[in-house]
Short mmCIF file of C-alpha atoms and ligand atoms in Angstrom, two decimals:
data_model
loop_
_atom_site.label_atom_id
_atom_site.label_comp_id
_atom_site.label_asym_id
_atom_site.label_seq_id
_atom_site.Cartn_x
_atom_site.Cartn_y
_atom_site.Cartn_z
CA UNK A 1 70.67 43.03 91.65
CA UNK A 2 68.14 40.74 90.20
CA UNK A 3 64.61 41.82 89.31
CA UNK A 4 61.72 39.90 88.28
CA UNK A 5 59.01 42.20 86.58
CA UNK A 6 55.60 40.66 86.89
CA UNK A 7 52.62 42.05 85.00
CA UNK A 8 49.06 40.80 82.96
CA UNK A 9 50.40 42.05 79.77
CA UNK A 10 53.89 43.04 78.37
CA UNK A 11 54.64 44.64 75.03
CA UNK A 12 55.48 43.32 72.33
CA UNK A 13 53.99 40.22 73.62
CA UNK A 14 50.51 41.35 74.30
CA UNK A 15 49.17 44.88 74.94
CA UNK A 16 46.10 46.44 75.92
CA UNK A 17 47.27 49.83 77.18
CA UNK A 18 50.05 51.80 78.67
CA UNK A 19 50.94 49.09 81.40
CA UNK A 20 52.19 46.93 78.37
CA UNK A 21 54.34 49.48 77.00
CA UNK A 22 55.81 50.44 80.78
CA UNK A 23 56.64 46.78 81.44
CA UNK A 24 58.12 46.17 78.18
CA UNK A 25 60.46 49.06 77.94
CA UNK A 26 61.24 49.19 81.56
CA UNK A 27 63.32 46.05 81.50
CA UNK A 28 65.21 47.02 78.56
CA UNK A 29 66.31 50.39 80.28
CA UNK A 30 67.22 48.58 83.47
CA UNK A 31 69.57 45.84 81.46
CA UNK A 32 71.16 49.04 79.95
CA UNK A 33 71.87 49.94 83.25
CA UNK A 34 73.56 46.93 84.24
CA UNK A 35 70.50 45.23 86.20
CA UNK A 36 69.63 41.67 85.60
CA UNK A 37 66.12 41.40 84.85
CA UNK A 38 63.49 39.15 83.59
CA UNK A 39 59.61 39.20 83.19
CA UNK A 40 56.57 37.09 83.57
CA UNK A 41 53.36 37.22 82.03
CA UNK A 42 50.50 34.85 81.40
CA UNK A 43 50.74 32.95 78.22
CA UNK A 44 47.81 34.78 76.49
CA UNK A 45 46.00 33.66 73.07
CA UNK A 46 47.12 36.66 71.52
CA UNK A 47 50.87 36.00 71.88
CA UNK A 48 52.05 35.64 68.45
CA UNK A 49 54.07 32.98 66.67
CA UNK A 50 57.06 35.01 66.31
CA UNK A 51 58.53 34.59 69.89
CA UNK A 52 60.43 31.51 70.85
CA UNK A 53 58.92 28.96 73.04
CA UNK A 54 60.93 26.78 75.12
CA UNK A 55 59.33 24.11 77.09
CA UNK A 56 61.49 23.03 79.61
CA UNK A 57 58.99 20.90 81.50
CA UNK A 58 58.78 23.24 84.33
CA UNK A 59 55.32 22.01 85.93
CA UNK A 60 53.86 24.43 88.35
CA UNK A 61 51.04 23.42 90.94
CA UNK A 62 49.04 26.46 92.60
CA UNK A 63 46.68 26.06 95.21
CA UNK A 64 43.31 27.61 94.24
CA UNK A 65 40.12 27.24 96.72
CA UNK A 66 40.74 23.56 97.46
CA UNK A 67 42.15 22.49 94.00
CA UNK A 68 45.78 22.23 92.92
CA UNK A 69 45.98 23.96 89.71
CA UNK A 70 48.60 22.87 87.15
CA UNK A 71 50.09 25.11 84.81
CA UNK A 72 53.64 25.16 82.90
CA UNK A 73 56.05 28.06 82.76
CA UNK A 74 57.34 28.36 79.38
CA UNK A 75 60.54 30.26 78.60
CA UNK A 76 60.45 33.05 75.85
CA UNK A 77 62.41 36.15 75.06
CA UNK A 78 61.92 39.46 73.31
CA UNK A 79 64.84 41.94 72.90
CA UNK A 80 67.19 40.07 74.69
CA UNK A 81 64.99 39.69 77.71
CA UNK A 82 64.26 36.58 79.20
CA UNK A 83 60.26 36.00 79.73
CA UNK A 84 58.26 33.45 81.74
CA UNK A 85 55.29 32.99 80.04
CA UNK A 86 52.53 31.23 82.46
CA UNK A 87 50.58 28.63 80.63
CA UNK A 88 47.23 27.48 81.64
CA UNK A 89 44.83 27.70 78.62
CA UNK A 90 41.77 27.23 80.50
CA UNK A 91 42.36 30.70 81.81
CA UNK A 92 44.31 32.66 79.68
CA UNK A 93 43.73 31.39 75.94
CA UNK A 94 40.73 33.85 75.40
CA UNK A 95 39.56 36.54 73.01
CA UNK A 96 39.88 39.00 75.63
CA UNK A 97 42.54 39.81 78.22
CA UNK A 98 40.05 40.85 81.27
CA UNK A 99 36.86 41.79 79.91
CA UNK A 100 34.76 41.36 76.83
CA UNK A 101 32.65 44.67 75.64
CA UNK A 102 29.85 43.38 77.84
CA UNK A 103 31.95 43.14 81.03
CA UNK A 104 34.61 41.21 82.69
CA UNK A 105 35.20 37.88 82.73
CA UNK A 106 33.10 36.05 85.56
CA UNK A 107 36.30 33.88 86.51
CA UNK A 108 38.67 36.80 86.98
CA UNK A 109 39.29 36.39 90.64
CA UNK A 110 40.33 32.80 89.99
CA UNK A 111 42.26 33.33 87.10
CA UNK A 112 44.43 36.07 88.82
CA UNK A 113 44.80 34.50 92.20
CA UNK A 114 46.18 31.58 90.32
CA UNK A 115 48.50 33.91 88.13
CA UNK A 116 49.70 35.53 91.32
CA UNK A 117 50.38 32.38 92.69
CA UNK A 118 52.07 30.89 89.72
CA UNK A 119 54.49 34.15 89.57
CA UNK A 120 56.10 32.68 92.98
CA UNK A 121 56.19 28.97 91.88
CA UNK A 122 57.73 30.18 88.75
CA UNK A 123 60.33 31.69 90.92
CA UNK A 124 60.91 28.18 92.44
CA UNK A 125 60.62 26.22 89.17
CA UNK A 126 62.88 28.10 86.93
CA UNK A 127 65.41 28.89 90.02
CA UNK A 128 65.55 32.69 89.11
CA UNK A 129 64.97 34.17 92.63
CA UNK A 130 65.24 38.08 92.42
CA UNK A 131 66.22 40.66 95.12
CA UNK A 132 62.98 42.28 94.00
CA UNK A 133 59.92 41.10 92.86
CA UNK A 134 58.10 44.03 90.89
CA UNK A 135 54.28 43.88 91.04
CA UNK A 136 52.27 45.63 88.57
CA UNK A 137 48.57 46.44 89.29
CA UNK A 138 45.79 44.16 90.91
CA UNK A 139 46.07 41.08 88.58
CA UNK A 140 49.57 40.49 90.41
CA UNK A 141 48.95 42.37 93.71
CA UNK A 142 48.36 39.24 95.81
CA UNK A 143 51.55 37.75 95.15
CA UNK A 144 52.65 40.36 97.92
CA UNK A 145 50.42 38.81 100.35
CA UNK A 146 50.93 35.44 99.25
CA UNK A 147 54.72 35.98 99.93
CA UNK A 148 54.29 37.19 103.23
CA UNK A 149 51.60 34.41 104.59
CA UNK A 150 52.51 31.26 102.60
CA UNK A 151 56.38 31.88 101.58
CA UNK A 152 57.39 33.48 104.84
CA UNK A 153 59.33 30.52 105.75
CA UNK A 154 60.46 29.46 102.50
CA UNK A 155 64.33 29.54 102.12
CA UNK A 156 63.99 30.59 98.28
CA UNK A 157 61.45 33.23 98.80
CA UNK A 158 61.79 34.79 102.31
CA UNK A 159 64.06 37.25 101.22
CA UNK A 160 62.30 38.52 98.18
CA UNK A 161 61.46 42.50 98.72
CA UNK A 162 58.49 43.62 96.45
CA UNK A 163 57.66 47.01 94.88
CA UNK A 164 54.03 47.28 93.51
CA UNK A 165 53.57 49.61 90.64
CA UNK A 166 49.80 51.00 90.35
CA UNK A 167 49.35 52.03 87.05
CA UNK A 168 45.66 53.32 87.32
CA UNK A 169 43.67 53.05 90.63
CA UNK A 170 40.34 52.75 88.64
CA UNK A 171 41.09 49.10 88.44
CA UNK A 172 41.45 47.34 91.68
CA UNK A 173 40.02 43.46 91.29
CA UNK A 174 37.22 44.01 93.35
CA UNK A 175 35.16 40.86 94.00
CA UNK A 176 32.35 39.45 96.54
CA UNK A 177 33.49 37.75 99.63
CA UNK A 178 32.38 34.38 98.46
CA UNK A 179 35.63 34.17 96.64
CA UNK A 180 37.65 34.49 99.73
CA UNK A 181 38.00 30.38 99.35
CA UNK A 182 39.99 30.94 95.89
CA UNK A 183 42.74 32.74 98.18
CA UNK A 184 43.71 30.15 100.79
CA UNK A 185 44.13 32.90 103.55
CA UNK A 186 41.86 32.63 106.56
CA UNK A 187 39.07 34.90 107.32
CA UNK A 188 41.03 36.91 109.82
CA UNK A 189 42.31 38.68 106.78
CA UNK A 190 38.82 39.65 105.58
CA UNK A 191 39.03 43.02 107.74
CA UNK A 192 39.36 47.06 106.65
CA UNK A 193 42.73 46.17 107.68
CA UNK A 194 43.86 44.01 105.19
CA UNK A 195 41.68 42.32 102.20
CA UNK A 196 37.89 43.74 102.99
CA UNK A 197 36.58 46.53 101.12
CA UNK A 198 33.01 47.73 102.02
CA UNK A 199 31.93 43.92 102.14
CA UNK A 200 33.91 42.95 99.34
CA UNK A 201 37.48 41.64 98.85
CA UNK A 202 39.94 43.83 96.85
CA UNK A 203 43.09 42.74 95.23
CA UNK A 204 44.84 45.51 94.90
CA UNK A 205 44.48 46.74 98.74
CA UNK A 206 46.36 43.36 99.56
CA UNK A 207 49.12 44.50 97.34
CA UNK A 208 49.23 47.99 98.90
CA UNK A 209 49.05 46.44 102.56
CA UNK A 210 51.44 44.05 102.01
CA UNK A 211 53.90 45.44 99.12
CA UNK A 212 57.47 46.61 100.61
CA UNK A 213 57.39 49.58 98.75
CA UNK A 214 54.19 51.30 96.22
CA UNK A 215 54.81 53.57 93.57
CA UNK A 216 52.43 54.96 90.97
CA UNK A 217 53.50 56.52 87.68
CA UNK A 218 53.97 60.36 88.16
CA UNK A 219 54.39 62.06 91.15
CA UNK A 220 51.26 64.47 90.88
CA UNK A 221 49.18 61.19 90.54
CA UNK A 222 50.81 59.73 93.87
CA UNK A 223 49.65 62.82 95.65
CA UNK A 224 46.07 62.69 93.94
CA UNK A 225 45.24 59.02 94.81
CA UNK A 226 45.80 60.15 98.73
CA UNK A 227 42.64 62.31 98.28
CA UNK A 228 38.86 61.08 98.41
CA UNK A 229 38.53 62.87 94.85
CA UNK A 230 40.89 60.63 93.24
CA UNK A 231 41.29 57.59 95.88
CA UNK A 232 38.46 55.34 94.65
CA UNK A 233 37.88 54.57 98.40
CA UNK A 234 41.34 53.62 98.96
CA UNK A 235 43.02 57.21 99.73
CA UNK A 236 43.04 56.25 103.64
CA UNK A 237 44.96 53.14 103.05
CA UNK A 238 47.15 54.95 100.64
CA UNK A 239 47.41 57.77 103.23
CA UNK A 240 48.61 55.00 105.89
CA UNK A 241 51.50 54.10 103.66
CA UNK A 242 52.32 57.66 102.45
CA UNK A 243 56.25 56.97 103.65
CA UNK A 244 56.30 53.75 101.50
CA UNK A 245 54.65 55.79 98.23
CA UNK A 246 56.26 57.29 95.51
CA UNK A 247 55.79 58.71 91.91
CA UNK A 248 58.04 57.59 88.89
CA UNK A 249 57.26 58.87 85.49
CA UNK A 250 56.94 56.42 83.01
CA UNK A 251 59.51 56.82 80.26
CA UNK A 252 58.70 56.08 76.42
CA UNK A 253 60.48 53.89 74.16
CA UNK A 254 62.00 56.13 71.27
CA UNK A 255 62.99 53.10 69.56
CA UNK A 256 59.11 52.76 68.71
CA UNK A 257 58.05 56.25 68.91
CA UNK A 258 60.40 58.52 66.92
CA UNK A 259 59.39 60.33 63.68
CA UNK A 260 62.64 60.20 62.61
CA UNK A 261 63.19 56.36 62.31
CA UNK A 262 59.34 55.58 62.20
CA UNK A 263 58.97 52.88 59.35
CA UNK A 264 55.08 52.96 60.12
CA UNK A 265 54.57 56.48 58.72
CA UNK A 266 54.84 57.75 55.05
CA UNK A 267 57.76 60.23 55.38
CA UNK A 268 60.03 60.31 58.29
CA UNK A 269 60.86 64.18 60.10
CA UNK A 270 62.97 65.63 62.61
CA UNK A 271 63.35 69.19 64.06
CA UNK A 272 65.07 70.38 60.89
CA UNK A 273 62.37 68.93 58.68
CA UNK A 274 59.33 69.65 60.27
CA UNK A 275 57.25 70.51 57.24
CA UNK A 276 57.30 67.22 55.95
CA UNK A 277 54.72 66.69 58.75
CA UNK A 278 52.34 67.91 56.45
CA UNK A 279 52.87 64.92 53.90
CA UNK A 280 51.79 62.72 56.81
CA UNK A 281 48.77 64.63 57.71
CA UNK A 282 47.42 64.62 54.03
CA UNK A 283 48.23 60.71 54.27
CA UNK A 284 46.01 60.54 57.44
CA UNK A 285 43.30 62.46 55.81
CA UNK A 286 43.32 60.27 53.01
CA UNK A 287 43.47 56.89 55.03
CA UNK A 288 40.26 58.16 57.16
CA UNK A 289 38.27 59.69 54.11
CA UNK A 290 38.65 63.30 55.14
CA UNK A 291 39.14 66.24 52.65
CA UNK A 292 42.95 66.69 52.19
CA UNK A 293 44.25 69.66 53.51
CA UNK A 294 47.51 70.92 54.64
CA UNK A 295 46.09 74.18 56.27
CA UNK A 296 43.02 72.94 58.17
CA UNK A 297 44.05 72.32 61.91
CA UNK A 298 43.65 68.64 62.59
CA UNK A 299 43.00 67.58 66.17
CA UNK A 300 43.30 64.02 67.43
CA UNK A 301 42.82 61.58 70.15
CA UNK A 302 44.18 58.15 70.56
CA UNK A 303 42.47 56.52 73.72
CA UNK A 304 40.77 53.67 75.20
CA UNK A 305 36.88 54.95 74.93
CA UNK A 306 36.37 55.08 78.64
CA UNK A 307 34.90 57.78 81.14
CA UNK A 308 38.27 58.28 82.28
CA UNK A 309 39.71 59.48 79.15
CA UNK A 310 37.10 62.32 79.16
CA UNK A 311 34.94 61.38 76.27
CA UNK A 312 31.84 62.52 78.22
CA UNK A 313 33.62 65.82 77.59
CA UNK A 314 34.65 65.09 73.91
CA UNK A 315 31.37 63.87 72.59
CA UNK A 316 28.87 66.58 73.42
CA UNK A 317 31.76 69.19 72.31
CA UNK A 318 32.45 67.91 68.64
CA UNK A 319 29.97 69.86 66.73
CA UNK A 320 31.18 72.97 68.71
CA UNK A 321 34.83 71.62 67.74
CA UNK A 322 33.81 71.80 64.17
CA UNK A 323 32.54 75.18 64.46
CA UNK A 324 35.98 76.20 64.70
CA UNK A 325 37.06 75.14 61.16
CA UNK A 326 38.70 72.05 62.38
CA UNK A 327 39.06 68.42 61.35
CA UNK A 328 39.09 65.66 64.23
CA UNK A 329 40.49 62.18 64.16
CA UNK A 330 39.44 59.65 66.77
CA UNK A 331 41.01 56.19 67.13
CA UNK A 332 39.71 54.19 70.10
CA UNK A 333 37.97 50.89 71.44
CA UNK A 334 36.18 50.38 74.84
CA UNK A 335 32.99 51.06 76.15
CA UNK A 336 29.65 50.08 73.66
CA UNK A 337 28.03 53.45 74.41
CA UNK A 338 31.13 55.51 73.28
CA UNK A 339 31.45 53.33 70.42
CA UNK A 340 27.91 54.05 69.33
CA UNK A 341 27.52 57.54 70.27
CA UNK A 342 31.06 58.31 68.20
CA UNK A 343 29.56 56.19 65.15
CA UNK A 344 26.22 58.36 65.35
CA UNK A 345 28.27 61.49 65.31
CA UNK A 346 30.32 60.18 62.50
CA UNK A 347 26.88 59.90 60.36
CA UNK A 348 26.20 63.73 61.01
CA UNK A 349 29.61 65.18 60.04
CA UNK A 350 31.13 62.32 57.81
CA UNK A 351 33.43 65.11 55.94
CA UNK A 352 35.09 66.25 59.19
CA UNK A 353 35.37 63.33 61.77
CA UNK A 354 37.84 60.57 60.94
CA UNK A 355 36.67 57.51 63.17
CA UNK A 356 38.42 54.32 63.58
CA UNK A 357 36.94 52.10 66.35
CA UNK A 358 39.29 49.71 66.97
CA UNK A 359 43.16 48.85 68.11
CA UNK A 360 45.15 49.90 65.51
CA UNK A 361 49.09 50.33 66.30
CA UNK A 362 49.82 51.59 62.67
CA UNK A 363 47.25 54.22 62.56
CA UNK A 364 48.21 55.54 65.96
CA UNK A 365 51.88 56.27 64.61
CA UNK A 366 50.32 57.96 61.51
CA UNK A 367 48.29 59.84 63.53
CA UNK A 368 50.85 60.93 65.77
CA UNK A 369 52.77 61.89 62.86
CA UNK A 370 49.92 63.73 60.95
CA UNK A 371 47.70 65.50 63.56
CA UNK A 372 48.42 69.16 64.33
CA UNK A 373 46.99 68.69 67.91
CA UNK A 374 46.45 65.93 70.41
CA UNK A 375 43.13 66.43 72.79
CA UNK A 376 43.21 64.20 76.10
CA UNK A 377 40.90 66.09 78.54
CA UNK A 378 41.22 63.23 81.09
CA UNK A 379 39.34 62.94 84.10
CA UNK A 380 42.14 61.85 85.92
CA UNK A 381 45.54 60.30 84.23
CA UNK A 382 48.08 58.23 86.14
CA UNK A 383 50.63 59.34 83.56
CA UNK A 384 49.62 59.18 80.01
CA UNK A 385 51.76 58.26 77.26
CA UNK A 386 50.17 59.62 74.06
CA UNK A 387 50.76 63.08 75.23
CA UNK A 388 54.24 62.18 75.41
CA UNK A 389 54.69 60.30 72.13
CA UNK A 390 52.73 63.73 70.77
CA UNK A 391 55.72 66.01 71.55
CA UNK A 392 58.07 63.63 69.92
CA UNK A 393 55.96 64.02 66.92
CA UNK A 394 55.57 67.81 67.21
CA UNK A 395 51.80 67.16 67.72
CA UNK A 396 51.10 69.93 70.47
CA UNK A 397 48.95 68.17 73.38
CA UNK A 398 46.05 69.87 74.58
CA UNK A 399 45.23 68.33 77.84
CA UNK A 400 43.18 68.40 81.35
CA UNK A 401 45.84 69.12 84.08
CA UNK A 402 45.49 66.11 86.13
CA UNK A 403 48.15 63.51 86.98
CA UNK A 404 50.50 62.84 84.78
CA UNK A 405 49.18 65.26 82.09
CA UNK A 406 50.01 67.92 84.32
CA UNK A 407 53.68 66.69 85.18
CA UNK A 408 54.59 66.41 81.83
CA UNK A 409 52.82 69.57 79.93
CA UNK A 410 53.90 73.13 80.26
CA UNK A 411 51.07 75.45 79.44
CA UNK A 412 52.08 78.01 76.35
CA UNK A 413 49.80 80.66 77.71
CA UNK A 414 51.26 80.79 81.11
CA UNK A 415 55.02 80.22 79.98
CA UNK A 416 55.71 81.04 76.18
CA UNK A 417 59.14 80.37 76.28
CA UNK A 418 59.11 77.00 77.81
CA UNK A 419 55.20 76.26 76.89
CA UNK A 420 54.82 72.62 75.52
CA UNK A 421 50.98 72.54 75.17
CA UNK A 422 47.59 73.81 76.41
CA UNK A 423 46.39 72.98 79.76
CA UNK A 424 42.75 73.50 81.39
CA UNK A 425 41.97 72.44 84.88
CA UNK A 426 37.73 72.48 85.26
CA UNK A 427 36.56 69.38 84.23
CA UNK A 428 34.10 71.00 81.79
CA UNK A 429 33.17 71.32 77.94
CA UNK A 430 33.72 75.17 78.09
CA UNK A 431 37.34 74.73 80.05
CA UNK A 432 38.28 72.34 77.65
CA UNK A 433 37.15 74.11 74.25
CA UNK A 434 38.78 77.29 75.88
CA UNK A 435 42.03 75.66 75.56
CA UNK A 436 41.51 74.07 72.28
CA UNK A 437 40.70 78.00 71.01
CA UNK A 438 43.91 79.00 72.45
CA UNK A 439 45.98 76.60 70.57
CA UNK A 440 44.34 77.46 67.51
CA UNK A 441 45.28 80.86 68.10
CA UNK A 442 48.98 80.00 68.23
CA UNK A 443 48.40 77.68 65.13
CA UNK A 444 47.25 80.65 62.97
CA UNK A 445 50.92 82.35 63.48
CA UNK A 446 52.64 80.04 61.69
CA UNK A 447 56.10 81.22 63.15
CA UNK A 448 55.03 80.64 66.74
CA UNK A 449 53.41 77.64 66.18
CA UNK A 450 56.58 76.10 64.45
CA UNK A 451 58.93 77.03 66.97
CA UNK A 452 56.10 75.56 69.50
CA UNK A 453 56.62 72.31 67.41
CA UNK A 454 60.12 72.17 67.69
CA UNK A 455 60.21 72.96 71.69
CA UNK A 456 57.59 69.89 71.82
CA UNK A 457 59.89 67.74 69.87
CA UNK A 458 63.09 68.37 71.83
CA UNK A 459 61.73 67.38 75.09
CA UNK A 460 63.05 64.16 76.49
CA UNK A 461 60.93 61.74 78.34
CA UNK A 462 63.39 58.58 77.62
CA UNK A 463 63.23 55.69 79.98
CA UNK A 464 66.90 56.02 81.31
CA UNK A 465 65.90 58.67 83.56
CA UNK A 466 62.85 56.59 85.07
CA UNK A 467 64.89 53.26 84.91
CA UNK A 468 67.31 55.33 87.29
CA UNK A 469 64.44 56.15 89.89
CA UNK A 470 63.25 52.48 89.88
CA UNK A 471 66.66 51.10 90.91
CA UNK A 472 66.46 53.58 93.81
CA UNK A 473 62.94 52.13 94.85
CA UNK A 474 64.43 48.66 94.49
CA UNK A 475 67.27 49.54 96.95
CA UNK A 476 64.56 51.14 99.04
CA UNK A 477 62.22 47.93 98.64
CA UNK A 478 65.38 45.66 100.07
CA UNK A 479 65.91 47.95 102.66
CA UNK A 480 62.47 48.21 104.05
CA UNK A 481 62.22 44.20 103.58
CA UNK A 482 65.35 43.72 105.79
CA UNK A 483 67.34 41.96 103.36
CA UNK A 484 70.20 44.68 102.29
P1 LIG B 1 45.96 53.52 79.10
O1 LIG B 1 47.23 52.89 79.58
O2 LIG B 1 45.12 54.39 80.11
O3 LIG B 1 44.97 53.19 78.39
P2 LIG B 1 48.42 55.44 78.11
O4 LIG B 1 48.12 56.56 77.53
O5 LIG B 1 49.02 55.08 79.58
O6 LIG B 1 46.70 55.01 78.64
O7 LIG B 1 48.80 54.31 77.20
C1 LIG B 1 47.81 54.05 76.43
C2 LIG B 1 48.49 53.20 74.88
O8 LIG B 1 47.79 52.37 74.42
C3 LIG B 1 49.56 54.25 74.40
O9 LIG B 1 50.24 53.58 73.85
C4 LIG B 1 48.38 53.95 73.21
O10 LIG B 1 48.84 54.89 71.76
C5 LIG B 1 48.03 53.08 73.08
N1 LIG B 1 46.46 53.04 72.40
C6 LIG B 1 45.39 53.10 73.33
N2 LIG B 1 44.04 52.95 72.54
C7 LIG B 1 44.70 52.54 70.98
C8 LIG B 1 43.95 52.08 70.04
N3 LIG B 1 42.59 52.12 69.67
N4 LIG B 1 44.82 51.61 68.82
C9 LIG B 1 46.38 51.75 68.96
N5 LIG B 1 46.82 52.15 70.26
C10 LIG B 1 46.10 52.47 71.10
#
């Protein structure tokens, strides 16, 4: 089976969030299982110089509105995965991928209409024709529609089946109807059955309507998004496609995230040497200017600073957290208002709040290795990766029971024999704090805490199982497309 994975970001080329982790790791896991797989992404400014760039004069021409926009496909590679970078500096050589701290780039509709076309033109120009084109999120979703409208008689592309993975329904690519001309499809597609979304154009919806098969990144989230509460207005469209909608939990890359081999942390450790975690804890405290203490419970959050991740619960609760005698560390970047509120809080609690506003992968590793508890009270969470990294590092998750968080964490109080963390249900400060208190109670009992840590570290969320499930979905997509 030949697969092409298309994504606006892929680690290690470029990453702003979990999407890049997933689209970087899945190809490696598929390859190990004998699948032929390549990837395609925009050639962003942030792509470093340590990747090969093979220019093969693969020029592409993509209709965007009435223009023929010229780009070039550049071949590259990471970890043995052939990668196609779509070069178009006017669109992709920018300081950010999608938006500045002040908002989205105004030409995102144009940029990602081009990219979604370029994915298909890249297939033609490179001659790598996949059986299944695996699309990820709204930035690639139009490809599914273009295939069925513009390429349905194309001898190379007409047999290509599509799988669309929705990593976060909160981001749909919604644009005003004046942008319809960019797509080069007729107004007959501007109806609620296809692209129209309350008077606007919705790119993700196009993918949901036209892809052969759809999935999200956990089973629970695939069910939640079919309800008005989590559906962001698309629950009806998703319910219509319920028989083609699946949930596949993300795996994690244990080559990147493993305290036994992690070169980014001061002291490596495993289940037999968990006491060494304390050395990392002190290193973390020193790095962030907190008082070194092996015993004081250290709670941490690494996250995009957005409402989705529960910062509207966390920030007002910080003083109450400190009243419980803990230190708290936050690493994150995102919405300006949260930057400001956290900076203000830091001024009030300089000795117990460790704060780094920004994106810092090395610090993320140190936090996972050094913290005792990982707090993630998301409003909704398609899968969530940090709770999985936390498990591996013996950093006990305290999470809200939603989406992937609910699927991956077993509550300790409900099931002390199998528990791997602490969950709460209601989206309130009180519910969150009571879960933190339950965690701290166990923390004080050294023996129980140590066996809990060890159980967390023994959990296996490796990619192999998820990759096997994706292979099943690829087979289903082919069947659905009528080409298997
Ligand atoms: P999402 O994709 O919704 O942001 P995930 O939990 O799926 O959330 O993935 C987030 C990924 O981004 C994780 O790998 C996490 O470690 C990383 N991350 C998020 N914010 C930062 C940051 N400020 N610095 C370093 N890594 C971060």
